PDB file of C-alpha atoms and ligand atoms in Angstrom:
ATOM      1  CA  UNK N   1     100.902 139.883  71.251  1.00 84.00           C
ATOM      2  CA  UNK N   2      97.364 143.081  70.871  1.00 96.00           C
ATOM      3  CA  UNK N   3      98.286 146.108  68.581  1.00 96.00           C
ATOM      4  CA  UNK N   4      96.917 148.413  70.869  1.00 96.00           C
ATOM      5  CA  UNK N   5      93.451 151.011  69.501  1.00 97.00           C
ATOM      6  CA  UNK N   6      93.243 154.626  69.380  1.00 97.00           C
ATOM      7  CA  UNK N   7      89.664 155.856  69.053  1.00 98.00           C
ATOM      8  CA  UNK N   8      88.850 159.386  68.589  1.00 98.00           C
ATOM      9  CA  UNK N   9      85.067 159.851  69.783  1.00 98.00           C
ATOM     10  CA  UNK N  10      83.910 163.374  68.075  1.00 98.00           C
ATOM     11  CA  UNK N  11      80.703 162.733  70.752  1.00 98.00           C
ATOM     12  CA  UNK N  12      78.236 166.331  69.116  1.00 98.00           C
ATOM     13  CA  UNK N  13      81.086 167.742  66.970  1.00 98.00           C
ATOM     14  CA  UNK N  14      81.912 169.173  63.706  1.00 98.00           C
ATOM     15  CA  UNK N  15      79.539 170.598  60.998  1.00 98.00           C
ATOM     16  CA  UNK N  16      80.634 167.994  57.450  1.00 98.00           C
ATOM     17  CA  UNK N  17      82.910 170.626  56.667  1.00 98.00           C
ATOM     18  CA  UNK N  18      85.053 170.723  59.348  1.00 97.00           C
ATOM     19  CA  UNK N  19      84.526 167.280  59.539  1.00 98.00           C
ATOM     20  CA  UNK N  20      86.545 166.653  55.684  1.00 97.00           C
ATOM     21  CA  UNK N  21      88.494 169.889  56.873  1.00 95.00           C
ATOM     22  CA  UNK N  22      90.240 167.845  59.992  1.00 95.00           C
ATOM     23  CA  UNK N  23      90.781 164.780  58.001  1.00 95.00           C
ATOM     24  CA  UNK N  24      92.479 166.204  54.693  1.00 93.00           C
ATOM     25  CA  UNK N  25      94.797 166.946  57.449  1.00 90.00           C
ATOM     26  CA  UNK N  26      95.182 164.430  59.465  1.00 89.00           C
ATOM     27  CA  UNK N  27      95.487 162.207  56.073  1.00 84.00           C
ATOM     28  CA  UNK N  28      98.562 164.696  54.598  1.00 79.00           C
ATOM     29  CA  UNK N  29     100.325 163.855  58.417  1.00 76.00           C
ATOM     30  CA  UNK N  30      99.326 160.162  57.715  1.00 66.00           C
ATOM     31  CA  UNK N  31     101.098 159.329  54.612  1.00 51.00           C
ATOM     32  CA  UNK N  32      99.434 156.647  52.525  1.00 41.00           C
ATOM     33  CA  UNK N  33     102.467 154.079  52.330  1.00 40.00           C
ATOM     34  CA  UNK N  34     105.186 155.889  55.255  1.00 44.00           C
ATOM     35  CA  UNK N  35     108.514 155.432  54.870  1.00 43.00           C
ATOM     36  CA  UNK N  36     110.310 153.415  57.090  1.00 45.00           C
ATOM     37  CA  UNK N  37     108.979 152.705  60.363  1.00 44.00           C
ATOM     38  CA  UNK N  38     109.000 156.582  60.966  1.00 46.00           C
ATOM     39  CA  UNK N  39     105.170 156.600  62.175  1.00 47.00           C
ATOM     40  CA  UNK N  40     104.092 154.477  65.254  1.00 49.00           C
ATOM     41  CA  UNK N  41     100.176 154.250  63.438  1.00 46.00           C
ATOM     42  CA  UNK N  42     100.477 153.451  60.341  1.00 46.00           C
ATOM     43  CA  UNK N  43     101.877 150.578  62.151  1.00 56.00           C
ATOM     44  CA  UNK N  44     102.302 149.532  65.609  1.00 82.00           C
ATOM     45  CA  UNK N  45      98.770 150.800  66.790  1.00 92.00           C
ATOM     46  CA  UNK N  46      95.768 150.729  65.225  1.00 95.00           C
ATOM     47  CA  UNK N  47      93.627 154.310  64.543  1.00 95.00           C
ATOM     48  CA  UNK N  48      89.921 155.046  64.637  1.00 97.00           C
ATOM     49  CA  UNK N  49      87.701 157.763  63.812  1.00 97.00           C
ATOM     50  CA  UNK N  50      84.929 158.213  65.586  1.00 98.00           C
ATOM     51  CA  UNK N  51      82.731 161.179  63.514  1.00 98.00           C
ATOM     52  CA  UNK N  52      78.653 161.978  64.333  1.00 98.00           C
ATOM     53  CA  UNK N  53      76.876 159.647  61.969  1.00 98.00           C
ATOM     54  CA  UNK N  54      75.873 162.865  59.878  1.00 98.00           C
ATOM     55  CA  UNK N  55      80.377 163.531  58.605  1.00 98.00           C
ATOM     56  CA  UNK N  56      80.131 159.859  58.479  1.00 98.00           C
ATOM     57  CA  UNK N  57      79.618 159.147  54.152  1.00 98.00           C
ATOM     58  CA  UNK N  58      82.284 162.075  53.564  1.00 98.00           C
ATOM     59  CA  UNK N  59      84.991 161.343  55.836  1.00 98.00           C
ATOM     60  CA  UNK N  60      85.333 157.323  54.499  1.00 97.00           C
ATOM     61  CA  UNK N  61      85.293 159.232  50.805  1.00 97.00           C
ATOM     62  CA  UNK N  62      88.094 160.982  52.678  1.00 96.00           C
ATOM     63  CA  UNK N  63      90.208 157.979  54.291  1.00 94.00           C
ATOM     64  CA  UNK N  64      88.966 154.877  51.594  1.00 92.00           C
ATOM     65  CA  UNK N  65      92.394 153.788  51.024  1.00 87.00           C
ATOM     66  CA  UNK N  66      93.838 154.946  54.355  1.00 89.00           C
ATOM     67  CA  UNK N  67      94.948 152.446  57.440  1.00 89.00           C
ATOM     68  CA  UNK N  68      92.494 155.106  59.772  1.00 93.00           C
ATOM     69  CA  UNK N  69      89.251 153.403  59.705  1.00 96.00           C
ATOM     70  CA  UNK N  70      86.098 154.385  60.256  1.00 98.00           C
ATOM     71  CA  UNK N  71      83.811 154.406  63.299  1.00 98.00           C
ATOM     72  CA  UNK N  72      80.166 154.837  64.379  1.00 98.00           C
ATOM     73  CA  UNK N  73      79.056 156.410  67.445  1.00 98.00           C
ATOM     74  CA  UNK N  74      76.402 154.439  67.779  1.00 98.00           C
ATOM     75  CA  UNK N  75      74.078 152.255  67.063  1.00 98.00           C
ATOM     76  CA  UNK N  76      70.588 151.623  67.336  1.00 98.00           C
ATOM     77  CA  UNK N  77      69.592 147.097  68.009  1.00 98.00           C
ATOM     78  CA  UNK N  78      67.395 146.310  64.738  1.00 98.00           C
ATOM     79  CA  UNK N  79      68.500 145.941  61.362  1.00 97.00           C
ATOM     80  CA  UNK N  80      65.050 148.412  60.327  1.00 97.00           C
ATOM     81  CA  UNK N  81      61.750 149.754  61.125  1.00 98.00           C
ATOM     82  CA  UNK N  82      60.379 152.700  62.389  1.00 98.00           C
ATOM     83  CA  UNK N  83      62.374 153.272  64.480  1.00 98.00           C
ATOM     84  CA  UNK N  84      62.735 157.569  64.024  1.00 98.00           C
ATOM     85  CA  UNK N  85      65.436 158.740  64.366  1.00 97.00           C
ATOM     86  CA  UNK N  86      67.508 155.515  64.572  1.00 98.00           C
ATOM     87  CA  UNK N  87      70.749 155.107  62.885  1.00 98.00           C
ATOM     88  CA  UNK N  88      70.786 150.793  62.499  1.00 98.00           C
ATOM     89  CA  UNK N  89      73.845 148.751  61.851  1.00 98.00           C
ATOM     90  CA  UNK N  90      73.370 147.793  57.657  1.00 98.00           C
ATOM     91  CA  UNK N  91      74.084 151.571  57.074  1.00 98.00           C
ATOM     92  CA  UNK N  92      76.289 151.831  58.400  1.00 98.00           C
ATOM     93  CA  UNK N  93      78.616 149.011  57.551  1.00 98.00           C
ATOM     94  CA  UNK N  94      77.308 150.496  54.094  1.00 97.00           C
ATOM     95  CA  UNK N  95      79.200 152.981  55.107  1.00 97.00           C
ATOM     96  CA  UNK N  96      82.671 151.348  55.678  1.00 97.00           C
ATOM     97  CA  UNK N  97      82.312 152.087  59.262  1.00 98.00           C
ATOM     98  CA  UNK N  98      84.133 149.133  60.949  1.00 98.00           C
ATOM     99  CA  UNK N  99      84.096 150.053  64.095  1.00 98.00           C
ATOM    100  CA  UNK N 100      81.260 151.039  66.721  1.00 98.00           C
ATOM    101  CA  UNK N 101      80.617 152.676  69.979  1.00 98.00           C
ATOM    102  CA  UNK N 102      78.875 150.748  72.454  1.00 98.00           C
ATOM    103  CA  UNK N 103      77.554 151.649  75.906  1.00 98.00           C
ATOM    104  CA  UNK N 104      78.827 155.176  75.866  1.00 98.00           C
ATOM    105  CA  UNK N 105      78.404 156.829  79.885  1.00 98.00           C
ATOM    106  CA  UNK N 106      77.136 159.561  78.074  1.00 98.00           C
ATOM    107  CA  UNK N 107      73.761 157.384  75.788  1.00 98.00           C
ATOM    108  CA  UNK N 108      74.229 155.112  79.418  1.00 98.00           C
ATOM    109  CA  UNK N 109      73.251 158.758  81.479  1.00 97.00           C
ATOM    110  CA  UNK N 110      70.873 161.042  78.946  1.00 97.00           C
ATOM    111  CA  UNK N 111      69.696 157.634  76.580  1.00 97.00           C
ATOM    112  CA  UNK N 112      69.465 155.362  79.690  1.00 98.00           C
ATOM    113  CA  UNK N 113      70.636 153.106  78.354  1.00 98.00           C
ATOM    114  CA  UNK N 114      71.085 149.794  80.502  1.00 98.00           C
ATOM    115  CA  UNK N 115      73.056 146.720  79.906  1.00 98.00           C
ATOM    116  CA  UNK N 116      70.296 144.452  78.749  1.00 98.00           C
ATOM    117  CA  UNK N 117      69.899 147.189  75.837  1.00 98.00           C
ATOM    118  CA  UNK N 118      73.855 147.434  75.128  1.00 98.00           C
ATOM    119  CA  UNK N 119      73.455 143.453  74.891  1.00 98.00           C
ATOM    120  CA  UNK N 120      71.225 143.948  72.571  1.00 98.00           C
ATOM    121  CA  UNK N 121      73.349 146.117  70.173  1.00 98.00           C
ATOM    122  CA  UNK N 122      76.586 144.073  70.987  1.00 98.00           C
ATOM    123  CA  UNK N 123      74.582 141.169  69.742  1.00 98.00           C
ATOM    124  CA  UNK N 124      73.126 143.180  65.721  1.00 98.00           C
ATOM    125  CA  UNK N 125      76.524 144.393  66.148  1.00 98.00           C
ATOM    126  CA  UNK N 126      78.913 141.571  65.980  1.00 98.00           C
ATOM    127  CA  UNK N 127      75.823 139.858  63.109  1.00 98.00           C
ATOM    128  CA  UNK N 128      76.679 142.220  61.127  1.00 98.00           C
ATOM    129  CA  UNK N 129      81.040 142.423  61.111  1.00 97.00           C
ATOM    130  CA  UNK N 130      80.729 145.409  63.043  1.00 98.00           C
ATOM    131  CA  UNK N 131      83.881 145.312  65.934  1.00 98.00           C
ATOM    132  CA  UNK N 132      82.091 146.770  68.737  1.00 98.00           C
ATOM    133  CA  UNK N 133      83.982 149.300  71.554  1.00 99.00           C
ATOM    134  CA  UNK N 134      82.051 148.104  74.482  1.00 98.00           C
ATOM    135  CA  UNK N 135      82.528 150.917  77.173  1.00 98.00           C
ATOM    136  CA  UNK N 136      82.288 150.529  81.306  1.00 98.00           C
ATOM    137  CA  UNK N 137      82.902 153.120  84.213  1.00 98.00           C
ATOM    138  CA  UNK N 138      82.005 154.131  86.883  1.00 97.00           C
ATOM    139  CA  UNK N 139      80.246 157.538  87.806  1.00 96.00           C
ATOM    140  CA  UNK N 140      82.621 159.302  90.935  1.00 95.00           C
ATOM    141  CA  UNK N 141      80.427 158.933  94.331  1.00 95.00           C
ATOM    142  CA  UNK N 142      80.776 154.617  93.362  1.00 97.00           C
ATOM    143  CA  UNK N 143      84.374 155.795  92.469  1.00 96.00           C
ATOM    144  CA  UNK N 144      84.559 157.232  96.737  1.00 95.00           C
ATOM    145  CA  UNK N 145      82.800 154.525  97.522  1.00 96.00           C
ATOM    146  CA  UNK N 146      85.122 152.263  96.380  1.00 96.00           C
ATOM    147  CA  UNK N 147      82.197 150.321  94.337  1.00 97.00           C
ATOM    148  CA  UNK N 148      84.064 150.501  90.942  1.00 98.00           C
ATOM    149  CA  UNK N 149      84.622 147.452  90.411  1.00 98.00           C
ATOM    150  CA  UNK N 150      80.842 145.861  90.915  1.00 98.00           C
ATOM    151  CA  UNK N 151      80.038 148.346  88.577  1.00 98.00           C
ATOM    152  CA  UNK N 152      82.472 147.194  85.240  1.00 98.00           C
ATOM    153  CA  UNK N 153      82.053 143.837  86.049  1.00 98.00           C
ATOM    154  CA  UNK N 154      78.231 144.033  86.140  1.00 98.00           C
ATOM    155  CA  UNK N 155      78.768 146.059  82.873  1.00 98.00           C
ATOM    156  CA  UNK N 156      81.057 143.736  81.603  1.00 98.00           C
ATOM    157  CA  UNK N 157      78.400 140.683  82.471  1.00 98.00           C
ATOM    158  CA  UNK N 158      75.589 142.114  81.465  1.00 98.00           C
ATOM    159  CA  UNK N 159      76.254 144.390  78.408  1.00 98.00           C
ATOM    160  CA  UNK N 160      78.096 140.058  77.282  1.00 98.00           C
ATOM    161  CA  UNK N 161      76.275 137.695  78.027  1.00 98.00           C
ATOM    162  CA  UNK N 162      75.471 135.040  75.304  1.00 98.00           C
ATOM    163  CA  UNK N 163      77.954 136.322  73.287  1.00 98.00           C
ATOM    164  CA  UNK N 164      80.750 133.555  72.387  1.00 98.00           C
ATOM    165  CA  UNK N 165      84.259 133.067  71.830  1.00 97.00           C
ATOM    166  CA  UNK N 166      84.680 134.055  69.238  1.00 97.00           C
ATOM    167  CA  UNK N 167      82.441 136.852  68.634  1.00 98.00           C
ATOM    168  CA  UNK N 168      84.391 137.899  72.286  1.00 98.00           C
ATOM    169  CA  UNK N 169      87.377 138.765  69.775  1.00 97.00           C
ATOM    170  CA  UNK N 170      85.634 140.762  67.740  1.00 98.00           C
ATOM    171  CA  UNK N 171      85.294 143.406  70.606  1.00 98.00           C
ATOM    172  CA  UNK N 172      87.108 145.473  72.592  1.00 98.00           C
ATOM    173  CA  UNK N 173      87.063 147.033  76.152  1.00 98.00           C
ATOM    174  CA  UNK N 174      87.267 151.400  76.826  1.00 98.00           C
ATOM    175  CA  UNK N 175      87.302 151.531  80.856  1.00 98.00           C
ATOM    176  CA  UNK N 176      86.269 155.409  81.383  1.00 98.00           C
ATOM    177  CA  UNK N 177      85.380 156.712  84.945  1.00 97.00           C
ATOM    178  CA  UNK N 178      83.478 158.706  84.831  1.00 96.00           C
ATOM    179  CA  UNK N 179      84.787 161.279  86.838  1.00 94.00           C
ATOM    180  CA  UNK N 180      88.092 161.409  84.244  1.00 92.00           C
ATOM    181  CA  UNK N 181      85.255 162.189  81.371  1.00 92.00           C
ATOM    182  CA  UNK N 182      86.066 165.827  80.092  1.00 89.00           C
ATOM    183  CA  UNK N 183      87.380 166.718  82.832  1.00 89.00           C
ATOM    184  CA  UNK N 184      90.772 166.686  82.870  1.00 84.00           C
ATOM    185  CA  UNK N 185      91.111 164.760  86.058  1.00 84.00           C
ATOM    186  CA  UNK N 186      92.847 161.443  84.892  1.00 84.00           C
ATOM    187  CA  UNK N 187      93.392 158.469  86.654  1.00 88.00           C
ATOM    188  CA  UNK N 188      97.343 157.663  87.397  1.00 94.00           C
ATOM    189  CA  UNK N 189      98.830 155.340  85.074  1.00 96.00           C
ATOM    190  CA  UNK N 190      99.018 152.228  87.989  1.00 96.00           C
ATOM    191  CA  UNK N 191      94.861 152.985  88.458  1.00 96.00           C
ATOM    192  CA  UNK N 192      93.623 152.377  86.108  1.00 97.00           C
ATOM    193  CA  UNK N 193      96.856 149.335  84.813  1.00 98.00           C
ATOM    194  CA  UNK N 194      95.202 148.082  87.991  1.00 97.00           C
ATOM    195  CA  UNK N 195      91.192 148.493  86.716  1.00 98.00           C
ATOM    196  CA  UNK N 196      91.981 147.421  83.012  1.00 98.00           C
ATOM    197  CA  UNK N 197      94.000 143.725  85.114  1.00 98.00           C
ATOM    198  CA  UNK N 198      90.540 143.193  87.108  1.00 98.00           C
ATOM    199  CA  UNK N 199      88.365 143.073  83.806  1.00 98.00           C
ATOM    200  CA  UNK N 200      91.021 141.110  82.122  1.00 98.00           C
ATOM    201  CA  UNK N 201      90.549 139.310  84.332  1.00 98.00           C
ATOM    202  CA  UNK N 202      86.415 139.340  84.407  1.00 98.00           C
ATOM    203  CA  UNK N 203      87.234 138.086  80.626  1.00 98.00           C
ATOM    204  CA  UNK N 204      89.187 135.384  81.878  1.00 98.00           C
ATOM    205  CA  UNK N 205      86.675 133.917  83.520  1.00 98.00           C
ATOM    206  CA  UNK N 206      83.547 134.607  81.140  1.00 98.00           C
ATOM    207  CA  UNK N 207      85.428 132.986  78.713  1.00 98.00           C
ATOM    208  CA  UNK N 208      89.357 132.019  78.624  1.00 97.00           C
ATOM    209  CA  UNK N 209      92.693 132.699  80.173  1.00 97.00           C
ATOM    210  CA  UNK N 210      93.129 133.155  76.286  1.00 97.00           C
ATOM    211  CA  UNK N 211      90.148 135.212  75.954  1.00 98.00           C
ATOM    212  CA  UNK N 212      90.675 138.009  77.850  1.00 98.00           C
ATOM    213  CA  UNK N 213      94.685 138.143  76.831  1.00 98.00           C
ATOM    214  CA  UNK N 214      93.544 138.659  73.662  1.00 98.00           C
ATOM    215  CA  UNK N 215      91.859 141.407  75.003  1.00 98.00           C
ATOM    216  CA  UNK N 216      92.450 145.638  73.487  1.00 98.00           C
ATOM    217  CA  UNK N 217      91.548 147.425  76.996  1.00 98.00           C
ATOM    218  CA  UNK N 218      91.316 150.655  76.348  1.00 98.00           C
ATOM    219  CA  UNK N 219      91.109 154.131  77.986  1.00 97.00           C
ATOM    220  CA  UNK N 220      89.096 157.032  78.434  1.00 97.00           C
ATOM    221  CA  UNK N 221      89.035 160.329  80.139  1.00 96.00           C
ATOM    222  CA  UNK N 222      91.049 163.034  79.812  1.00 95.00           C
ATOM    223  CA  UNK N 223      93.269 161.796  77.747  1.00 96.00           C
ATOM    224  CA  UNK N 224      95.923 163.985  75.804  1.00 95.00           C
ATOM    225  CA  UNK N 225      99.046 164.524  74.243  1.00 95.00           C
ATOM    226  CA  UNK N 226     100.612 164.909  77.874  1.00 95.00           C
ATOM    227  CA  UNK N 227      99.516 161.512  79.897  1.00 95.00           C
ATOM    228  CA  UNK N 228      99.291 158.810  76.478  1.00 96.00           C
ATOM    229  CA  UNK N 229     102.873 158.100  76.653  1.00 95.00           C
ATOM    230  CA  UNK N 230     102.912 157.288  80.044  1.00 96.00           C
ATOM    231  CA  UNK N 231      99.343 155.117  80.187  1.00 96.00           C
ATOM    232  CA  UNK N 232     100.978 153.632  76.941  1.00 96.00           C
ATOM    233  CA  UNK N 233     103.482 151.658  79.131  1.00 96.00           C
ATOM    234  CA  UNK N 234     101.008 150.568  80.941  1.00 97.00           C
ATOM    235  CA  UNK N 235     101.196 146.313  80.685  1.00 97.00           C
ATOM    236  CA  UNK N 236      97.358 146.345  80.703  1.00 98.00           C
ATOM    237  CA  UNK N 237      96.900 149.698  78.701  1.00 98.00           C
ATOM    238  CA  UNK N 238      95.931 148.322  75.314  1.00 98.00           C
ATOM    239  CA  UNK N 239      95.222 152.097  73.117  1.00 97.00           C
ATOM    240  CA  UNK N 240      92.610 154.927  74.406  1.00 98.00           C
ATOM    241  CA  UNK N 241      90.004 156.286  72.973  1.00 98.00           C
ATOM    242  CA  UNK N 242      90.044 160.203  73.346  1.00 98.00           C
ATOM    243  CA  UNK N 243      87.195 162.697  73.663  1.00 98.00           C
ATOM    244  CA  UNK N 244      88.535 166.613  73.770  1.00 97.00           C
ATOM    245  CA  UNK N 245      92.004 165.541  72.834  1.00 97.00           C
ATOM    246  CA  UNK N 246      90.701 164.200  69.426  1.00 97.00           C
ATOM    247  CA  UNK N 247      89.277 167.742  68.353  1.00 97.00           C
ATOM    248  CA  UNK N 248      92.482 168.492  66.456  1.00 95.00           C
ATOM    249  CA  UNK N 249      94.146 167.327  64.598  1.00 92.00           C
ATOM    250  CA  UNK N 250      97.967 168.414  66.214  1.00 90.00           C
ATOM    251  CA  UNK N 251      96.827 167.226  69.200  1.00 94.00           C
ATOM    252  CA  UNK N 252      95.767 163.428  68.290  1.00 94.00           C
ATOM    253  CA  UNK N 253      98.857 163.259  65.799  1.00 91.00           C
ATOM    254  CA  UNK N 254     100.306 162.914  68.653  1.00 92.00           C
ATOM    255  CA  UNK N 255      98.536 161.034  70.871  1.00 94.00           C
ATOM    256  CA  UNK N 256      98.457 158.345  68.262  1.00 92.00           C
ATOM    257  CA  UNK N 257     102.045 158.814  68.696  1.00 90.00           C
ATOM    258  CA  UNK N 258     103.036 158.845  72.022  1.00 90.00           C
ATOM    259  CA  UNK N 259     104.076 162.052  71.267  1.00 83.00           C
ATOM    260  CA  UNK N 260     104.392 164.480  74.763  1.00 75.00           C
ATOM    261  CA  UNK N 261     106.792 166.673  73.237  1.00 69.00           C
ATOM    262  CA  UNK N 262     105.017 170.376  71.680  1.00 56.00           C
TER     263      UNK N 262
HETATM  264  P1  13P J 301      87.878 163.392  77.463  1.00 79.58           P
HETATM  265  O1  13P J 301      88.964 163.034  76.267  1.00 79.58           O
HETATM  266  O2  13P J 301      87.116 164.619  76.421  1.00 79.58           O
HETATM  267  O3  13P J 301      86.902 162.831  78.873  1.00 79.58           O
HETATM  268  O4  13P J 301      86.318 162.168  76.790  1.00 79.58           O
HETATM  269  C1  13P J 301      86.745 160.839  77.262  1.00 79.58           C
HETATM  270  C2  13P J 301      85.491 160.145  76.517  1.00 79.58           C
HETATM  271  O5  13P J 301      84.290 160.044  76.882  1.00 79.58           O
HETATM  272  C3  13P J 301      86.123 159.705  74.863  1.00 79.58           C
HETATM  273  O6  13P J 301      84.456 158.790  74.779  1.00 79.58           O
END
């Protein structure tokens, strides 16, 4: 049984004071020890927030002792040294990060990250017990050319090259069709599920069937309170990587609860 993983990727949004305000509001909706089982986020799903680097420290302090976990949006593939402007996994670890998003399409596109670099980052994240969320997904033209599977297969094979089964148990995959990111367009739940199922098969072929079965595969791309429950009804969708809709505490709470009602 895979525990759904729902992560909010804030991207380059929120100053420290805005981040502090958000997390305090989120926490006030999520009691540390909830009575009964009413809040799905505490019992049935794993919730992660990935703020900007400069807000990690303050957000981490507020989340301490809560069930909401801290994640980073990126890291560099060296422990330390003369890499101006970069952030090491050791720094993330000390701030309490448990997850790190690697290979987001925006990093691939704007910062020219390739699968080789992404693979090096994943290996270093694993060395420091940071759980990588490896992002994969096709562009609109690749989608229109029916290349989705070839694209995600290459991203997965090259991104996870040299990783063993045990390490793979720490990795989650986020399938984010690039044409659905920030556009309001989403893959239909059943189309997304088809890709997720194939991703699971790719993982099973690379590792083994048990690893394929255990790997959590999130969907990302215009996830909103309105479409979350339909996505989560699909058997191979194990959570979401949420951008825009994770910036409002109210909508993120609804997403975590699969609550589509206003
Ligand atoms: P949106 O939810 O804003 O489409 O962003 C998705 C995403 O890129 C999450 O990593």
